mmCIF file of C-alpha atoms in Angstrom:
data_model
loop_
_atom_site.group_PDB
_atom_site.id
_atom_site.type_symbol
_atom_site.label_atom_id
_atom_site.label_comp_id
_atom_site.label_asym_id
_atom_site.label_seq_id
_atom_site.Cartn_x
_atom_site.Cartn_y
_atom_site.Cartn_z
ATOM 1 C CA UNK A 13 13.140 -4.361 -18.778
ATOM 2 C CA UNK A 14 12.400 -1.356 -16.639
ATOM 3 C CA UNK A 15 9.559 -1.279 -14.157
ATOM 4 C CA UNK A 16 6.836 1.298 -14.452
ATOM 5 C CA UNK A 17 6.341 4.125 -11.974
ATOM 6 C CA UNK A 18 3.376 6.442 -12.405
ATOM 7 C CA UNK A 19 3.027 9.476 -10.177
ATOM 8 C CA UNK A 20 -0.511 10.873 -9.963
ATOM 9 C CA UNK A 21 -0.943 14.389 -8.676
ATOM 10 C CA UNK A 22 -3.072 17.505 -8.922
ATOM 11 C CA UNK A 23 -0.508 20.267 -8.727
ATOM 12 C CA UNK A 24 -1.139 20.821 -5.014
ATOM 13 C CA UNK A 25 1.721 21.833 -2.677
ATOM 14 C CA UNK A 26 1.734 18.386 -1.042
ATOM 15 C CA UNK A 27 1.917 16.844 -4.524
ATOM 16 C CA UNK A 28 4.817 19.047 -5.597
ATOM 17 C CA UNK A 29 6.720 18.188 -2.432
ATOM 18 C CA UNK A 30 6.246 14.451 -2.998
ATOM 19 C CA UNK A 31 7.235 14.771 -6.636
ATOM 20 C CA UNK A 32 10.383 16.711 -5.835
ATOM 21 C CA UNK A 33 11.453 14.357 -3.067
ATOM 22 C CA UNK A 34 10.033 10.836 -3.346
ATOM 23 C CA UNK A 35 9.650 10.647 -7.106
ATOM 24 C CA UNK A 36 13.020 12.317 -7.616
ATOM 25 C CA UNK A 37 14.630 9.704 -5.351
ATOM 26 C CA UNK A 38 13.593 6.756 -7.510
ATOM 27 C CA UNK A 39 16.234 4.839 -9.389
ATOM 28 C CA UNK A 40 15.719 5.863 -13.015
ATOM 29 C CA UNK A 41 17.910 3.009 -14.171
ATOM 30 C CA UNK A 42 15.232 0.605 -12.971
ATOM 31 C CA UNK A 43 12.058 2.643 -13.418
ATOM 32 C CA UNK A 44 10.388 4.384 -16.292
ATOM 33 C CA UNK A 45 8.642 7.321 -14.677
ATOM 34 C CA UNK A 46 5.446 8.957 -15.860
ATOM 35 C CA UNK A 47 3.853 11.963 -14.194
ATOM 36 C CA UNK A 48 0.081 12.376 -14.545
ATOM 37 C CA UNK A 49 -1.656 15.614 -13.543
ATOM 38 C CA UNK A 50 -5.224 14.520 -12.826
ATOM 39 C CA UNK A 51 -6.458 18.092 -12.562
ATOM 40 C CA UNK A 52 -5.601 18.806 -16.194
ATOM 41 C CA UNK A 53 -5.935 15.244 -17.549
ATOM 42 C CA UNK A 54 -9.343 14.313 -16.220
ATOM 43 C CA UNK A 55 -9.772 11.404 -18.605
ATOM 44 C CA UNK A 56 -7.181 9.520 -16.546
ATOM 45 C CA UNK A 57 -9.069 9.887 -13.254
ATOM 46 C CA UNK A 58 -10.964 6.655 -13.964
ATOM 47 C CA UNK A 59 -7.650 4.861 -14.595
ATOM 48 C CA UNK A 60 -6.437 6.080 -11.212
ATOM 49 C CA UNK A 61 -9.678 4.941 -9.584
ATOM 50 C CA UNK A 62 -9.324 1.464 -11.091
ATOM 51 C CA UNK A 63 -5.835 1.219 -9.634
ATOM 52 C CA UNK A 64 -7.323 1.927 -6.213
ATOM 53 C CA UNK A 65 -6.136 5.489 -5.832
ATOM 54 C CA UNK A 66 -8.205 7.420 -3.292
ATOM 55 C CA UNK A 67 -6.189 10.623 -3.043
ATOM 56 C CA UNK A 68 -3.229 12.417 -4.529
ATOM 57 C CA UNK A 69 -0.305 12.438 -4.499
ATOM 58 C CA UNK A 70 -0.057 8.733 -5.197
ATOM 59 C CA UNK A 71 2.654 6.586 -6.682
ATOM 60 C CA UNK A 72 1.886 3.406 -8.593
ATOM 61 C CA UNK A 73 4.834 1.038 -8.833
ATOM 62 C CA UNK A 74 4.015 -1.685 -11.333
ATOM 63 C CA UNK A 75 0.364 -1.122 -10.496
ATOM 64 C CA UNK A 76 0.783 -1.228 -6.731
ATOM 65 C CA UNK A 77 -0.555 1.967 -5.177
ATOM 66 C CA UNK A 78 1.120 4.041 -2.493
ATOM 67 C CA UNK A 79 -0.617 7.145 -1.210
ATOM 68 C CA UNK A 80 1.988 9.659 -0.112
ATOM 69 C CA UNK A 81 0.774 12.105 2.532
ATOM 70 C CA UNK A 82 -2.517 13.736 1.601
ATOM 71 C CA UNK A 83 -3.078 16.521 -0.903
ATOM 72 C CA UNK A 84 -6.564 16.095 -2.302
ATOM 73 C CA UNK A 85 -9.278 13.499 -2.501
ATOM 74 C CA UNK A 86 -9.721 11.907 -5.907
ATOM 75 C CA UNK A 87 -13.422 12.770 -5.819
ATOM 76 C CA UNK A 88 -12.496 16.460 -5.847
ATOM 77 C CA UNK A 89 -10.847 15.997 -9.244
ATOM 78 C CA UNK A 90 -13.815 14.609 -11.147
ATOM 79 C CA UNK B 18 27.721 13.141 -0.457
ATOM 80 C CA UNK B 19 24.754 10.869 -0.279
ATOM 81 C CA UNK B 20 21.398 11.992 1.034
ATOM 82 C CA UNK B 21 19.799 10.249 3.959
ATOM 83 C CA UNK B 22 16.665 8.132 3.690
ATOM 84 C CA UNK B 23 15.149 6.690 6.854
ATOM 85 C CA UNK B 24 12.243 4.278 6.614
ATOM 86 C CA UNK B 25 10.201 3.984 9.814
ATOM 87 C CA UNK B 26 7.935 0.988 10.168
ATOM 88 C CA UNK B 27 6.392 -1.415 12.642
ATOM 89 C CA UNK B 28 6.527 -4.695 10.795
ATOM 90 C CA UNK B 29 2.898 -4.427 9.686
ATOM 91 C CA UNK B 30 1.792 -5.775 6.272
ATOM 92 C CA UNK B 31 1.336 -2.248 4.901
ATOM 93 C CA UNK B 32 4.846 -1.439 6.141
ATOM 94 C CA UNK B 33 6.386 -4.499 4.508
ATOM 95 C CA UNK B 34 4.685 -3.685 1.224
ATOM 96 C CA UNK B 35 6.001 -0.102 1.271
ATOM 97 C CA UNK B 36 9.473 -1.295 2.182
ATOM 98 C CA UNK B 37 9.577 -3.862 -0.588
ATOM 99 C CA UNK B 38 8.283 -1.462 -3.227
ATOM 100 C CA UNK B 39 8.899 2.210 -2.457
ATOM 101 C CA UNK B 40 12.038 1.860 -0.378
ATOM 102 C CA UNK B 41 13.427 -0.727 -2.767
ATOM 103 C CA UNK B 42 12.868 1.675 -5.665
ATOM 104 C CA UNK B 43 15.111 4.395 -4.250
ATOM 105 C CA UNK B 44 18.369 5.160 -5.973
ATOM 106 C CA UNK B 45 21.002 3.728 -3.636
ATOM 107 C CA UNK B 46 23.719 5.627 -5.471
ATOM 108 C CA UNK B 47 22.217 8.843 -4.130
ATOM 109 C CA UNK B 48 20.708 7.701 -0.821
ATOM 110 C CA UNK B 49 22.013 6.033 2.269
ATOM 111 C CA UNK B 50 19.076 4.025 3.518
ATOM 112 C CA UNK B 51 18.312 3.157 7.120
ATOM 113 C CA UNK B 52 15.369 1.019 8.216
ATOM 114 C CA UNK B 53 13.990 1.614 11.717
ATOM 115 C CA UNK B 54 11.502 -0.797 13.286
ATOM 116 C CA UNK B 55 9.692 1.348 15.858
ATOM 117 C CA UNK B 56 7.970 -1.652 17.388
ATOM 118 C CA UNK B 57 11.257 -3.177 18.478
ATOM 119 C CA UNK B 58 13.274 0.061 18.802
ATOM 120 C CA UNK B 59 10.965 2.113 20.971
ATOM 121 C CA UNK B 60 13.663 4.560 21.990
ATOM 122 C CA UNK B 61 13.474 5.977 18.461
ATOM 123 C CA UNK B 62 9.740 6.726 18.600
ATOM 124 C CA UNK B 63 10.456 10.193 20.020
ATOM 125 C CA UNK B 64 12.868 10.869 17.153
ATOM 126 C CA UNK B 65 10.112 9.943 14.702
ATOM 127 C CA UNK B 66 7.674 12.190 16.549
ATOM 128 C CA UNK B 67 10.068 15.124 16.372
ATOM 129 C CA UNK B 68 10.338 14.641 12.620
ATOM 130 C CA UNK B 69 6.558 14.947 12.412
ATOM 131 C CA UNK B 70 5.742 11.309 11.798
ATOM 132 C CA UNK B 71 2.144 10.491 12.704
ATOM 133 C CA UNK B 72 1.904 6.949 11.396
ATOM 134 C CA UNK B 73 3.926 4.185 9.844
ATOM 135 C CA UNK B 74 5.113 3.346 7.304
ATOM 136 C CA UNK B 75 6.848 6.680 6.794
ATOM 137 C CA UNK B 76 9.859 7.712 4.793
ATOM 138 C CA UNK B 77 12.076 10.613 5.823
ATOM 139 C CA UNK B 78 14.174 11.995 2.984
ATOM 140 C CA UNK B 79 16.733 14.392 4.419
ATOM 141 C CA UNK B 80 14.321 14.995 7.274
ATOM 142 C CA UNK B 81 11.278 15.605 5.115
ATOM 143 C CA UNK B 82 8.493 13.215 6.075
ATOM 144 C CA UNK B 83 6.293 11.243 3.715
ATOM 145 C CA UNK B 84 3.606 9.003 5.138
ATOM 146 C CA UNK B 85 3.061 6.085 2.783
ATOM 147 C CA UNK B 86 -0.406 4.554 2.982
ATOM 148 C CA UNK B 87 -1.431 3.766 6.551
ATOM 149 C CA UNK B 88 -0.292 0.862 8.691
ATOM 150 C CA UNK B 89 -0.419 1.990 12.291
ATOM 151 C CA UNK B 90 -0.664 5.162 14.309
ATOM 152 C CA UNK B 91 2.534 6.224 16.021
ATOM 153 C CA UNK B 92 0.674 6.463 19.319
ATOM 154 C CA UNK B 93 0.071 2.698 19.170
ATOM 155 C CA UNK B 94 3.823 2.120 19.279
ATOM 156 C CA UNK B 95 4.590 3.940 22.510
#
């Protein structure tokens, strides 16, 4: 069974860079990848908060959160 | 030709977590991966600085730097 990778972003330049490099580098044979734009999908901000996400871009690998550089604070997306 | 991924760390818990999750998730068919422990390989701290690394753990994908969470400031490793 594949592991789950969820990439949370807000369309910011830092987010796009992380998506194009880090997310694109993941092994798709082992990970199902979902991309969530929190700026346009605000109902998922609370999900991100529960995971422990403080800023975007962030990558959740099987629920474990990794903040990648800094684009925007989650509070700015509410 | 494979792309180059260099993971800079200092053996800290945050570093180990990022190595075991993010680095382990990379597609090894597309990336040659190198792991650099800056705490024990201090001569490479200046290389990391030149790349723009401010803290560890950090992942450089073809020279592009992504700080992953925060373990330690690079200045603490000099």
